[in-house]
PDB file of C-alpha atoms in Angstrom:
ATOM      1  CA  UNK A   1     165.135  98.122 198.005  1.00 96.00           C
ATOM      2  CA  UNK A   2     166.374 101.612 197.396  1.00 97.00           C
ATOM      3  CA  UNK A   3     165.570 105.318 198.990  1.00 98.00           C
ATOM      4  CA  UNK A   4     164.571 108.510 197.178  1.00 98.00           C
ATOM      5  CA  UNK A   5     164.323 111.407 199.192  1.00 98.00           C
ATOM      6  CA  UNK A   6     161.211 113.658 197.741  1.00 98.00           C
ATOM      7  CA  UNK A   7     161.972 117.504 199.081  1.00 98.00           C
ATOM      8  CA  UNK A   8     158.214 118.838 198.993  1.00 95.00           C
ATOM      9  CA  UNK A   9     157.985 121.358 202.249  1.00 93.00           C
ATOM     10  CA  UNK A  10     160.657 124.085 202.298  1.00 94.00           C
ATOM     11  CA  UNK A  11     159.110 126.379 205.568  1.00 94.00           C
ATOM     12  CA  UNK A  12     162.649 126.103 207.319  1.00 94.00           C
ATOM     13  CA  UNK A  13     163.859 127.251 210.096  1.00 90.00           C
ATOM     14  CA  UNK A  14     166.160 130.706 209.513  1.00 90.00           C
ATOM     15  CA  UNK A  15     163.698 131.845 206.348  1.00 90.00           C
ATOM     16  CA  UNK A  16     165.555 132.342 202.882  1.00 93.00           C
ATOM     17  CA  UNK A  17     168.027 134.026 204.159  1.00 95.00           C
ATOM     18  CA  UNK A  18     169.326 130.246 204.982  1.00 96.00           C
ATOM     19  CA  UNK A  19     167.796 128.647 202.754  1.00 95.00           C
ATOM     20  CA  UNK A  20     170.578 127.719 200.042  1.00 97.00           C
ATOM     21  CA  UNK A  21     172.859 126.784 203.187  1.00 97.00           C
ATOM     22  CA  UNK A  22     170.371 124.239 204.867  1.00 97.00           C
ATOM     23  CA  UNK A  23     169.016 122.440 201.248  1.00 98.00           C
ATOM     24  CA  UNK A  24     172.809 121.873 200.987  1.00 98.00           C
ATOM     25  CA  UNK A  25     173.028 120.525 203.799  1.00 98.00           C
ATOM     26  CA  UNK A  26     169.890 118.283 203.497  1.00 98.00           C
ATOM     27  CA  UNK A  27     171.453 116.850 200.194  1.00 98.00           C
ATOM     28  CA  UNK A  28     174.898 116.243 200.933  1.00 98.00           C
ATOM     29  CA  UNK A  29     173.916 114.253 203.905  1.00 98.00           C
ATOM     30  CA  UNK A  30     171.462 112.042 202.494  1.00 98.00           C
ATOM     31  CA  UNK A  31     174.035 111.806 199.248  1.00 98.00           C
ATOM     32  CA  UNK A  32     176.170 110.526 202.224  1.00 98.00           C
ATOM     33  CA  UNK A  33     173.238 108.211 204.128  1.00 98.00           C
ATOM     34  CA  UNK A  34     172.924 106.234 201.177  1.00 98.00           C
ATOM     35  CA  UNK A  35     169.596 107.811 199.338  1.00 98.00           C
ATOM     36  CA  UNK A  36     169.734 106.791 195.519  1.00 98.00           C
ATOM     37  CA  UNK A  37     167.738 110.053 194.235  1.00 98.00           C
ATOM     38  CA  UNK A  38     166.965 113.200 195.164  1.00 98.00           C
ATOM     39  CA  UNK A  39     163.469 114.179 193.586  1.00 98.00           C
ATOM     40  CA  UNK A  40     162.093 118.120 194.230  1.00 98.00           C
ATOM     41  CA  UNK A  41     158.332 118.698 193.953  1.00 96.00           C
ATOM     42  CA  UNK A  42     157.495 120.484 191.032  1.00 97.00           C
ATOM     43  CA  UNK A  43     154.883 123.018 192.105  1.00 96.00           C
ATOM     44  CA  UNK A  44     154.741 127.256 191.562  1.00 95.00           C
ATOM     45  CA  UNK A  45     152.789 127.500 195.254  1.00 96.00           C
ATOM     46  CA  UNK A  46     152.551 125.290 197.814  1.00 95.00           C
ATOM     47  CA  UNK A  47     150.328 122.217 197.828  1.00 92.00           C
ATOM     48  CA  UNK A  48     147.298 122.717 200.527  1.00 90.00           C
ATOM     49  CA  UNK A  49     148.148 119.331 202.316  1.00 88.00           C
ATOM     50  CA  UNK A  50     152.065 120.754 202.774  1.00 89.00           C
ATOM     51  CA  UNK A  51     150.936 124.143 203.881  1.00 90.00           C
ATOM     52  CA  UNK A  52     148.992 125.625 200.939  1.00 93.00           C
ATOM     53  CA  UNK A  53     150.033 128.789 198.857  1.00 93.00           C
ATOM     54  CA  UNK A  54     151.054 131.125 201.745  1.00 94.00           C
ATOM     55  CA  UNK A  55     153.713 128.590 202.381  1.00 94.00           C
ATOM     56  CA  UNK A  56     157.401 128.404 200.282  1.00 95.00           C
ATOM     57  CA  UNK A  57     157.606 126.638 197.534  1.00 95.00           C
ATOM     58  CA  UNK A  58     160.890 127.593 195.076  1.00 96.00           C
ATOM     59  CA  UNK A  59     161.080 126.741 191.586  1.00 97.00           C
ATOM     60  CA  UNK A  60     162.010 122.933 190.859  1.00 97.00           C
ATOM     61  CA  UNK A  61     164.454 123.459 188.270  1.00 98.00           C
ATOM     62  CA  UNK A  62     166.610 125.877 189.742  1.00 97.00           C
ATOM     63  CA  UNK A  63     166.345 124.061 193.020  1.00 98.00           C
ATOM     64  CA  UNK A  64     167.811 120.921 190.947  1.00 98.00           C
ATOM     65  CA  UNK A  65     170.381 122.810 189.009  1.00 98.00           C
ATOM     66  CA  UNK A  66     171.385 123.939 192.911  1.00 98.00           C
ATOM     67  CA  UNK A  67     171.523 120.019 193.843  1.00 98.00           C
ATOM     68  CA  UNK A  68     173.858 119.067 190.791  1.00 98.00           C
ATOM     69  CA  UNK A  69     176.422 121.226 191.871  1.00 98.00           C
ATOM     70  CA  UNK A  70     176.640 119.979 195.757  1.00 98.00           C
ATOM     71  CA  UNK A  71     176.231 116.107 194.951  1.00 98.00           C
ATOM     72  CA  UNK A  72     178.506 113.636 192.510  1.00 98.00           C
ATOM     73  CA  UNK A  73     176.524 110.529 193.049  1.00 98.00           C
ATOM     74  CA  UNK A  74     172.524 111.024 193.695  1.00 98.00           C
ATOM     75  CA  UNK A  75     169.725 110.913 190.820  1.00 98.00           C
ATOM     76  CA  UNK A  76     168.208 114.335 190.496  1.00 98.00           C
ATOM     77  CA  UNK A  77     164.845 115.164 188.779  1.00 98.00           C
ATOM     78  CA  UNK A  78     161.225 116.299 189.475  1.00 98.00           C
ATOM     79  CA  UNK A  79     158.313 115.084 191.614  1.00 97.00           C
ATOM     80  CA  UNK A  80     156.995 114.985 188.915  1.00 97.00           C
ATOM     81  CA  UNK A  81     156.541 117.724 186.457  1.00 98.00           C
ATOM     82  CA  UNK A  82     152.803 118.582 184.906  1.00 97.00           C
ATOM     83  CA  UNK A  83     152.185 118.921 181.329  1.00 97.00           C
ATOM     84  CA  UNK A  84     150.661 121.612 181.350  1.00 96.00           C
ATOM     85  CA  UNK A  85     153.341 123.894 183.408  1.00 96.00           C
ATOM     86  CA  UNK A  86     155.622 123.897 180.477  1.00 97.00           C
ATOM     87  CA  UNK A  87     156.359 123.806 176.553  1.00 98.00           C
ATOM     88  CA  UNK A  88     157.441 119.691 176.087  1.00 98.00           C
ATOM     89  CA  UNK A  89     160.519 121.180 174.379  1.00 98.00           C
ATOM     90  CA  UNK A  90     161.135 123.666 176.986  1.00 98.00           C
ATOM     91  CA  UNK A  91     161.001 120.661 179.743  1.00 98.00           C
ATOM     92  CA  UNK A  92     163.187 118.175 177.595  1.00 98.00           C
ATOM     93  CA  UNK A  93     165.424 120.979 177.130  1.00 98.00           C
ATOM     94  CA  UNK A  94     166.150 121.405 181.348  1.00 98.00           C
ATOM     95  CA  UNK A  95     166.032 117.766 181.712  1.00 98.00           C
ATOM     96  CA  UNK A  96     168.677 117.927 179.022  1.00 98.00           C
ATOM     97  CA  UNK A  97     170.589 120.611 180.555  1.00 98.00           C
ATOM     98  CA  UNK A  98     171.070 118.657 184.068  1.00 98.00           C
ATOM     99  CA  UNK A  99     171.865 115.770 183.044  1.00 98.00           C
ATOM    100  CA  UNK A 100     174.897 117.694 181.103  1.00 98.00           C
ATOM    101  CA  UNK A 101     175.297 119.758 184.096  1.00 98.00           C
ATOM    102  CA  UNK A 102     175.057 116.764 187.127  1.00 98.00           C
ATOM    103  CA  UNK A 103     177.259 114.138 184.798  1.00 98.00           C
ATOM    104  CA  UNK A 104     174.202 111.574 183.964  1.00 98.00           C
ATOM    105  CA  UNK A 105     172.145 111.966 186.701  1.00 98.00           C
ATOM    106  CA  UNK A 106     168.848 113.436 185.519  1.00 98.00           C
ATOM    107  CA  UNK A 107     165.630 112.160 185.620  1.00 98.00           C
ATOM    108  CA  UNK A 108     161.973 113.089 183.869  1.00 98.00           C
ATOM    109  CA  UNK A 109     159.279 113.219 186.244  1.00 98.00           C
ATOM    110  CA  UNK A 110     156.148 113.438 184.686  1.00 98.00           C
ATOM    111  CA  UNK A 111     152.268 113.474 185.256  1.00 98.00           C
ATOM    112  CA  UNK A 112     148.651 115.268 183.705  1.00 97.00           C
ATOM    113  CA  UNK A 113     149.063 117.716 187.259  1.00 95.00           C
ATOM    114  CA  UNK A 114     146.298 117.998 189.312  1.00 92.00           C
ATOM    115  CA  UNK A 115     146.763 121.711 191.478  1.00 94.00           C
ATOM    116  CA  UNK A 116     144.275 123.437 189.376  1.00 95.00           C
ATOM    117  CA  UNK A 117     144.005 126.320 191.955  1.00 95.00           C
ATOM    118  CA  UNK A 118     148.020 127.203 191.681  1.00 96.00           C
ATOM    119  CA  UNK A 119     147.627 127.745 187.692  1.00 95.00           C
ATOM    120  CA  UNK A 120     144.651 129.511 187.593  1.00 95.00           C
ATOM    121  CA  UNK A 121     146.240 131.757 190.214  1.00 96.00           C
ATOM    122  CA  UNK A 122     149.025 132.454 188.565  1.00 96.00           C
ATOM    123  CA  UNK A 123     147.381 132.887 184.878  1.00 97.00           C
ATOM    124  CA  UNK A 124     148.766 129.763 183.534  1.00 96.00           C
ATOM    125  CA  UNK A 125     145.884 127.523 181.331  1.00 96.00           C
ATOM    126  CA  UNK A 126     144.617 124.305 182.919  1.00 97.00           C
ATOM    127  CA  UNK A 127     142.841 121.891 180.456  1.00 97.00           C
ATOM    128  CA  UNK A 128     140.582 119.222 180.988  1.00 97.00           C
ATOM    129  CA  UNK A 129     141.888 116.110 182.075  1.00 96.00           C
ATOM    130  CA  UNK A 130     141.307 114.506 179.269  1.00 97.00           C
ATOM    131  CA  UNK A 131     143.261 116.956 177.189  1.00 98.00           C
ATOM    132  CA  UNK A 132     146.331 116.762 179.830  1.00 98.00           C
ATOM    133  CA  UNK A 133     146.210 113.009 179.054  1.00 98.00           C
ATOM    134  CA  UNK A 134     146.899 113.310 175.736  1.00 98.00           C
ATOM    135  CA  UNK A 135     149.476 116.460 176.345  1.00 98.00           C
ATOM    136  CA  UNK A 136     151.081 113.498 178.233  1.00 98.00           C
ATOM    137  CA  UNK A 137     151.485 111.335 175.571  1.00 98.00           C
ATOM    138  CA  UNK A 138     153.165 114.011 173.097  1.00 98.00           C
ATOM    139  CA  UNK A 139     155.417 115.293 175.716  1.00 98.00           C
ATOM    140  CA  UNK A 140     156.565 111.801 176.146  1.00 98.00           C
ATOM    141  CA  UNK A 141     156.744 111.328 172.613  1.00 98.00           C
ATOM    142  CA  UNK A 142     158.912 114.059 172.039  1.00 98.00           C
ATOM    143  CA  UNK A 143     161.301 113.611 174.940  1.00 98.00           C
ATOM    144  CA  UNK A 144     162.202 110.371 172.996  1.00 98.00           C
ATOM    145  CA  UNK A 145     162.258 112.250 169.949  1.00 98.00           C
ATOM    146  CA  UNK A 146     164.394 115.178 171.110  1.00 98.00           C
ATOM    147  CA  UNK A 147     166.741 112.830 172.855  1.00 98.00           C
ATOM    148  CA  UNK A 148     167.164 110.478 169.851  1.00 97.00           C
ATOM    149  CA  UNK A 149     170.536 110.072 168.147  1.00 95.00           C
ATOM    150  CA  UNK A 150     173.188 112.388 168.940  1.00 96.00           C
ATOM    151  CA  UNK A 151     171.127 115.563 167.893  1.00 97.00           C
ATOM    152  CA  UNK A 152     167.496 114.071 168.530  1.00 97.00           C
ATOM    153  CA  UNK A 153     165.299 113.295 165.522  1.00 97.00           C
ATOM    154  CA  UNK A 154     164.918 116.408 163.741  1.00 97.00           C
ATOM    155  CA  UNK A 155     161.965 115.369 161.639  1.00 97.00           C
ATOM    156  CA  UNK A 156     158.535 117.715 162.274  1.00 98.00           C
ATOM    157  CA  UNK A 157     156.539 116.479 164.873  1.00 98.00           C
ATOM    158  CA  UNK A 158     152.559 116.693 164.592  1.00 98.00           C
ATOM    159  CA  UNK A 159     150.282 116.232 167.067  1.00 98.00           C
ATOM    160  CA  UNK A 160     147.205 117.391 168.587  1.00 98.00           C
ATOM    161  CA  UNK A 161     148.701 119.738 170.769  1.00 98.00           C
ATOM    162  CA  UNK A 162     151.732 120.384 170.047  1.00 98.00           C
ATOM    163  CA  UNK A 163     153.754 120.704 166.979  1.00 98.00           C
ATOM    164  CA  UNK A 164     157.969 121.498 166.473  1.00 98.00           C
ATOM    165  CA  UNK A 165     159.362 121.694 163.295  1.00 98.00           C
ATOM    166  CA  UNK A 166     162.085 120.900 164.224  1.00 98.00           C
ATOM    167  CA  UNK A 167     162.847 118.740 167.459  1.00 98.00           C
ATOM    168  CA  UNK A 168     167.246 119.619 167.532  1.00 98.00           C
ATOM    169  CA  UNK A 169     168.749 119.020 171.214  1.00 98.00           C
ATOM    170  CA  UNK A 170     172.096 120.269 171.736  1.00 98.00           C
ATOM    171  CA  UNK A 171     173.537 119.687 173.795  1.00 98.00           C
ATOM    172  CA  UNK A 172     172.610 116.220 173.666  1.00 98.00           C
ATOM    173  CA  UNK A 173     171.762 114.090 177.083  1.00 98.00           C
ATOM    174  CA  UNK A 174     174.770 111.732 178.640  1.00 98.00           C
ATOM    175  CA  UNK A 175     172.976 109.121 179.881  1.00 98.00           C
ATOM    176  CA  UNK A 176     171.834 107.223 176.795  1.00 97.00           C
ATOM    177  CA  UNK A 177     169.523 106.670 175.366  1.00 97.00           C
ATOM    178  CA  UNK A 178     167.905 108.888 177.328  1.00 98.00           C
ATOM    179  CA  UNK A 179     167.208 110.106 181.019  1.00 98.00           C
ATOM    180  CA  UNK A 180     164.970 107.673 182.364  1.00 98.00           C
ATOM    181  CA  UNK A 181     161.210 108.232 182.561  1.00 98.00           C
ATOM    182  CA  UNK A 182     159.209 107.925 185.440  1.00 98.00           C
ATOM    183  CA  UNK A 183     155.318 108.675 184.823  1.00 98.00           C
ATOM    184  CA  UNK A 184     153.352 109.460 187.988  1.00 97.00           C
ATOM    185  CA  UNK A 185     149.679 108.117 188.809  1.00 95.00           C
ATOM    186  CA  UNK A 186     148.226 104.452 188.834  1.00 95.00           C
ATOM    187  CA  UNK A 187     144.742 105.119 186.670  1.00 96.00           C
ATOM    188  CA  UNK A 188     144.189 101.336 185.100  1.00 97.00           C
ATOM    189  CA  UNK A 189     142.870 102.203 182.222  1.00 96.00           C
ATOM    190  CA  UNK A 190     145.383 105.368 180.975  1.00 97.00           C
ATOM    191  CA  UNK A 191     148.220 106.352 183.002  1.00 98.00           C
ATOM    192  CA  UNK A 192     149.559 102.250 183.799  1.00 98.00           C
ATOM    193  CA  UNK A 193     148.839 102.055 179.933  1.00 98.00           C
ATOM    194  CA  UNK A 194     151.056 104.822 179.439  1.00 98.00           C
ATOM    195  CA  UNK A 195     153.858 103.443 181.721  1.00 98.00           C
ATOM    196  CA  UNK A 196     153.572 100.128 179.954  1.00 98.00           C
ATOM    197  CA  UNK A 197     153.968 101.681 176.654  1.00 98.00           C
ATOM    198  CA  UNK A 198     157.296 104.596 177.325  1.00 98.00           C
ATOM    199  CA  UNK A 199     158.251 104.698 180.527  1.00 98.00           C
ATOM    200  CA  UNK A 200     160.918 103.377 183.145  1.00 98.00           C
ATOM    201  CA  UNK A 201     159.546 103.715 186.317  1.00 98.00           C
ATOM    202  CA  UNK A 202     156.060 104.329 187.352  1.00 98.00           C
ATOM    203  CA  UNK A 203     155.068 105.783 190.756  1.00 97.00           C
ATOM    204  CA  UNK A 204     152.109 104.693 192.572  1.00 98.00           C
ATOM    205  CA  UNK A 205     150.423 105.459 195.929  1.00 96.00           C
ATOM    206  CA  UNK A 206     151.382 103.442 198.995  1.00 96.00           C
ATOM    207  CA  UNK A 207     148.590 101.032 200.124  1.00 96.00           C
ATOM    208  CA  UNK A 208     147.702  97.798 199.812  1.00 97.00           C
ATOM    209  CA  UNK A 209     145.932  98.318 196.395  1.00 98.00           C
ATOM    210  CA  UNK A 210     149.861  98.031 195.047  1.00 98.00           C
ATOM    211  CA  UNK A 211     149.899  94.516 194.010  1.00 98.00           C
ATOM    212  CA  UNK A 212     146.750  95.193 192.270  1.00 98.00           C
ATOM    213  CA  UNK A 213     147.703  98.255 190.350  1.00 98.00           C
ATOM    214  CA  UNK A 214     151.247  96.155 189.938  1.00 98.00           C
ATOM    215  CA  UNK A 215     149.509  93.071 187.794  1.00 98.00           C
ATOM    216  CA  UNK A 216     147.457  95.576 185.743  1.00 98.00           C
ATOM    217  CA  UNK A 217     150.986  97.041 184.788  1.00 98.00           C
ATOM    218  CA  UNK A 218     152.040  93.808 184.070  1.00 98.00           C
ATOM    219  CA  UNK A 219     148.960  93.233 181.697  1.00 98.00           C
ATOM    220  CA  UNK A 220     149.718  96.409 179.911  1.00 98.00           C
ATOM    221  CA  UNK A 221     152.946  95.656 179.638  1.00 98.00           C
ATOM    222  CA  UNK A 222     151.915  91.936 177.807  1.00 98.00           C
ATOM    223  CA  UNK A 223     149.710  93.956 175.278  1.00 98.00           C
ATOM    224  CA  UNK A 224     152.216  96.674 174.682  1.00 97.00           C
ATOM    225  CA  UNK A 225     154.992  93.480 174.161  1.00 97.00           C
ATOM    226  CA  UNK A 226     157.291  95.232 177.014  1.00 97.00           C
ATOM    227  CA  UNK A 227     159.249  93.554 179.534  1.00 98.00           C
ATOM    228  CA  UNK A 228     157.363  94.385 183.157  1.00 98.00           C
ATOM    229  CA  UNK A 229     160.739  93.865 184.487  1.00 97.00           C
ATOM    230  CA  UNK A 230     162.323  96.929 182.414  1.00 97.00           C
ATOM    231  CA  UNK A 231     160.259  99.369 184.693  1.00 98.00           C
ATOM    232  CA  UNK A 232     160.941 100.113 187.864  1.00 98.00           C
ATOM    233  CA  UNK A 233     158.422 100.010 190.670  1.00 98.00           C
ATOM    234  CA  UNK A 234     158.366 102.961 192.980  1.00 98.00           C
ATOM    235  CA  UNK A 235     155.939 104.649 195.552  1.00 97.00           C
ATOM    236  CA  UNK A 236     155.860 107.508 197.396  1.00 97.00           C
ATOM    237  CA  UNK A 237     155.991 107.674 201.221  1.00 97.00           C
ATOM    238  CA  UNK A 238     156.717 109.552 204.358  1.00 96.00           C
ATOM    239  CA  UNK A 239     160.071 108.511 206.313  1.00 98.00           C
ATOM    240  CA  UNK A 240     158.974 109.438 209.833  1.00 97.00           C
ATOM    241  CA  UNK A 241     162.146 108.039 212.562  1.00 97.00           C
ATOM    242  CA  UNK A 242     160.591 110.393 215.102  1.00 95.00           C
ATOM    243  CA  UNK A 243     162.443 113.190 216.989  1.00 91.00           C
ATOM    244  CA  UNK A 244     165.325 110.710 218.146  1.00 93.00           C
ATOM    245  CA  UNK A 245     164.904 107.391 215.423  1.00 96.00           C
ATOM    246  CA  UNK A 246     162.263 106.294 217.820  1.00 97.00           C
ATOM    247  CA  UNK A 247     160.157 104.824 214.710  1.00 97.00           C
ATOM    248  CA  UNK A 248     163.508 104.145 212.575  1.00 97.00           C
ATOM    249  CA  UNK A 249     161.911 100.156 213.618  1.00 97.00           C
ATOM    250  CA  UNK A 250     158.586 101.067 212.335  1.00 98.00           C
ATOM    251  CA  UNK A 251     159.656 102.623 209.446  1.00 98.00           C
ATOM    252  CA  UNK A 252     161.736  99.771 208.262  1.00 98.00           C
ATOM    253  CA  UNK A 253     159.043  97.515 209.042  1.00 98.00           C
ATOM    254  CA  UNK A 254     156.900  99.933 206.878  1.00 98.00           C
ATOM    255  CA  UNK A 255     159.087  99.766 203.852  1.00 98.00           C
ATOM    256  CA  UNK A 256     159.698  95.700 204.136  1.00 97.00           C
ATOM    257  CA  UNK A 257     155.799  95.599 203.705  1.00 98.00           C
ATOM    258  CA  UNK A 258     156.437  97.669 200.677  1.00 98.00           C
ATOM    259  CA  UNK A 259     159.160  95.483 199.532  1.00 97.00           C
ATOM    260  CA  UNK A 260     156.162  92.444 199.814  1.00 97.00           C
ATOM    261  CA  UNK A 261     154.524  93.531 197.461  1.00 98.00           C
ATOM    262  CA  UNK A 262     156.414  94.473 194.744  1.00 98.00           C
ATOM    263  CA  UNK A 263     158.269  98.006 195.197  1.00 98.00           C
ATOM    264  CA  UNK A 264     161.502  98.052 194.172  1.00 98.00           C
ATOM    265  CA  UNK A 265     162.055 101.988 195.364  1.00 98.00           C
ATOM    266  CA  UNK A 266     160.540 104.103 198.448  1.00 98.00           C
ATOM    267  CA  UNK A 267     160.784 107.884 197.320  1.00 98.00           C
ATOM    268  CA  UNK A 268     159.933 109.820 200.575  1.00 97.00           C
ATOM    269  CA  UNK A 269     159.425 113.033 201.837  1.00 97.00           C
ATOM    270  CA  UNK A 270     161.460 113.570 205.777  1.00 98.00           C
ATOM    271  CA  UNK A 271     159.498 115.189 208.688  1.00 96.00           C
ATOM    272  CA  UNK A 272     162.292 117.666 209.807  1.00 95.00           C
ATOM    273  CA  UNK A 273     164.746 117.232 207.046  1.00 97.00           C
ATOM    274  CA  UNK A 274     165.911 120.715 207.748  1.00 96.00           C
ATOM    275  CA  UNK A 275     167.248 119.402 211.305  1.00 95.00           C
ATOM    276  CA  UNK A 276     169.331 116.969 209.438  1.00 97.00           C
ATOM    277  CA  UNK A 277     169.693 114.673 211.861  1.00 97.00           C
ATOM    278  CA  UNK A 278     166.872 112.353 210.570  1.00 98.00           C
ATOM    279  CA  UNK A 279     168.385 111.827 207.561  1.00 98.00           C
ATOM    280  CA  UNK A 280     171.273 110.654 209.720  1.00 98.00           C
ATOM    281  CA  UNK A 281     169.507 108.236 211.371  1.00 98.00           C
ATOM    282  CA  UNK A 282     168.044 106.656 208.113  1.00 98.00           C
ATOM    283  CA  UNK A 283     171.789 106.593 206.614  1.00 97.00           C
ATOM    284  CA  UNK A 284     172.446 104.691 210.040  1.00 96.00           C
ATOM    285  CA  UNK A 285     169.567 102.815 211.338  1.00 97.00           C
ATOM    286  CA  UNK A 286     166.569 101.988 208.354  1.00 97.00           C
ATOM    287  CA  UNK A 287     169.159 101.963 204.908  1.00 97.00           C
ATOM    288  CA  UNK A 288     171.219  99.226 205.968  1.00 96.00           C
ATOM    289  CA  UNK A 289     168.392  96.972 206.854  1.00 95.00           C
ATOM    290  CA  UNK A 290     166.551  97.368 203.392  1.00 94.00           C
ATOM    291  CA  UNK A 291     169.073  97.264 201.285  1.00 84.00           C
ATOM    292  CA  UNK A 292     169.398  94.136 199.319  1.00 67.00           C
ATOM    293  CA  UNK A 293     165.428  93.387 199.795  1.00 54.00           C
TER     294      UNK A 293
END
């Protein structure tokens, strides 16, 4: 089993004014602790079950751009990235540009969004689900597109939201053929069906509906004649040691129960990451005892 570390509440001690000091901090060390990725929540305010809009929340892209240039070895991308906050082109396009900029290490992140009250504060349109569904779809659709070939397929694409005349990527990604693909949610019927069909990782809600929500994957993945094994199976999670790695036992017994049934990767947010020290005691005390699972 690996680690992801998801950074998703940012009220840190100091303010700002620290700010760019501590979230280097928080990423070299779990670079160091062992975490495979490092995956930034993609919001414009603050979810209301971290804190809500009166609490920080900084731009995911920049934050990421900030991570490529303190780490060498970690997987950097978004947790994850709605449809509807940006152009598809526009969001290949900074996938594109840090996976130049971090040396291969860029993922896509990407889901229909759900934070309806964040967009319509800020002015920025919200469809129906339905319509995000299918938004979806084409942004996948051109990602593959744009990152096709060494200058992406440059062919028009149509489709019933969006349309680009001419889908040219330069420069192109390095990791080839493409950053991988993670699509967020486990809906049976449309989002699995989705990961079955493009995706390399899916990323489903801890609980013991997983093995569940795993076999209808694997049914997709029989209709859509794609090997189940070709996606990875993650979940998101908190990482709680406790103040001193009182729980670090817990939490490893936590993620082995994971591991049970079927998760491959834990991508979890840290209570405290700004202290530092419990990333150090998952680098000590809960990664060695998973790995290899």
């Amino acid at each position: 089993m690996k680690l992801g570390l998801q950074l998703n509440s940012f009220d840190w001690r100091g303010g700002p004014e620290r700010f760019a000091k501590i979230l280097a901090g928080v990423v070299t060390t779990a670079e160091e602790a062992g975490f495979d990725r490092i995956l930034v929540a993609d919001h414009l305010w603050q979810h209301p079950i971290m804190g809500g809009p009166e609490a920080n929340e900084p731009e995911c892209y920049a934050m990421l751009s900030f991570l490529a240039a303190k780490t060498e070895r970690v997987g950097l991308g978004a947790m994850v990235s709605g449809v509807h906050f940006r152009h598809p082109a526009v969001l290949v396009k900074s996938v594109t540009t840090l996976d130049v900029l971090s040396g291969g290490r860029a993922w896509l992140g990407v889901g229909t969004g759900h934070y309806e009250e964040e967009t319509r504060g800020l002015g920025i349109p919200f469809p129906l689900q339905r319509e995000r569904f299918e938004m979806l779809e084409e942004t996948v659709q051109i990602a593959l597109r744009m990152w096709s070939g060494e200058r992406g397929d440059e062919r028009p694409f149509e489709g019933k939201h969006y349309r680009l005349e001419r889908p040219l990527n330069l420069p192109q990604s390095l990791t080839r053929p493409h950053p991988p693909i993670m699509i967020a949610g486990d809906g049976e019927k449309k989002t699995l069906r989705l990961v079955a069909r493009y995706a390399d990782a899916c990323s489903l809600r801890p609980g013991p509906q997983i093995p569940k929500k795993l076999e209808v994957l694997r049914r997709h993945c029989e209709e859509e004649d794609r090997d189940y094994d070709e996606i990875e199976r993650t979940c998101a999670f908190a990482f709680d040691v406790g103040e001193d790695g009182e729980k670090a036992g817990e939490l490893v017994e936590q993620l082995r129960w994971l591991s049970g049934m079927g998760i491959e990767t834990v991508i979890g947010m840290v209570p405290g990451v700004d202290r530092i020290a419990p990333l150090e005691i998952i680098g000590g005390e809960v990664i060695p005892k998973i790995a290899g699972r």
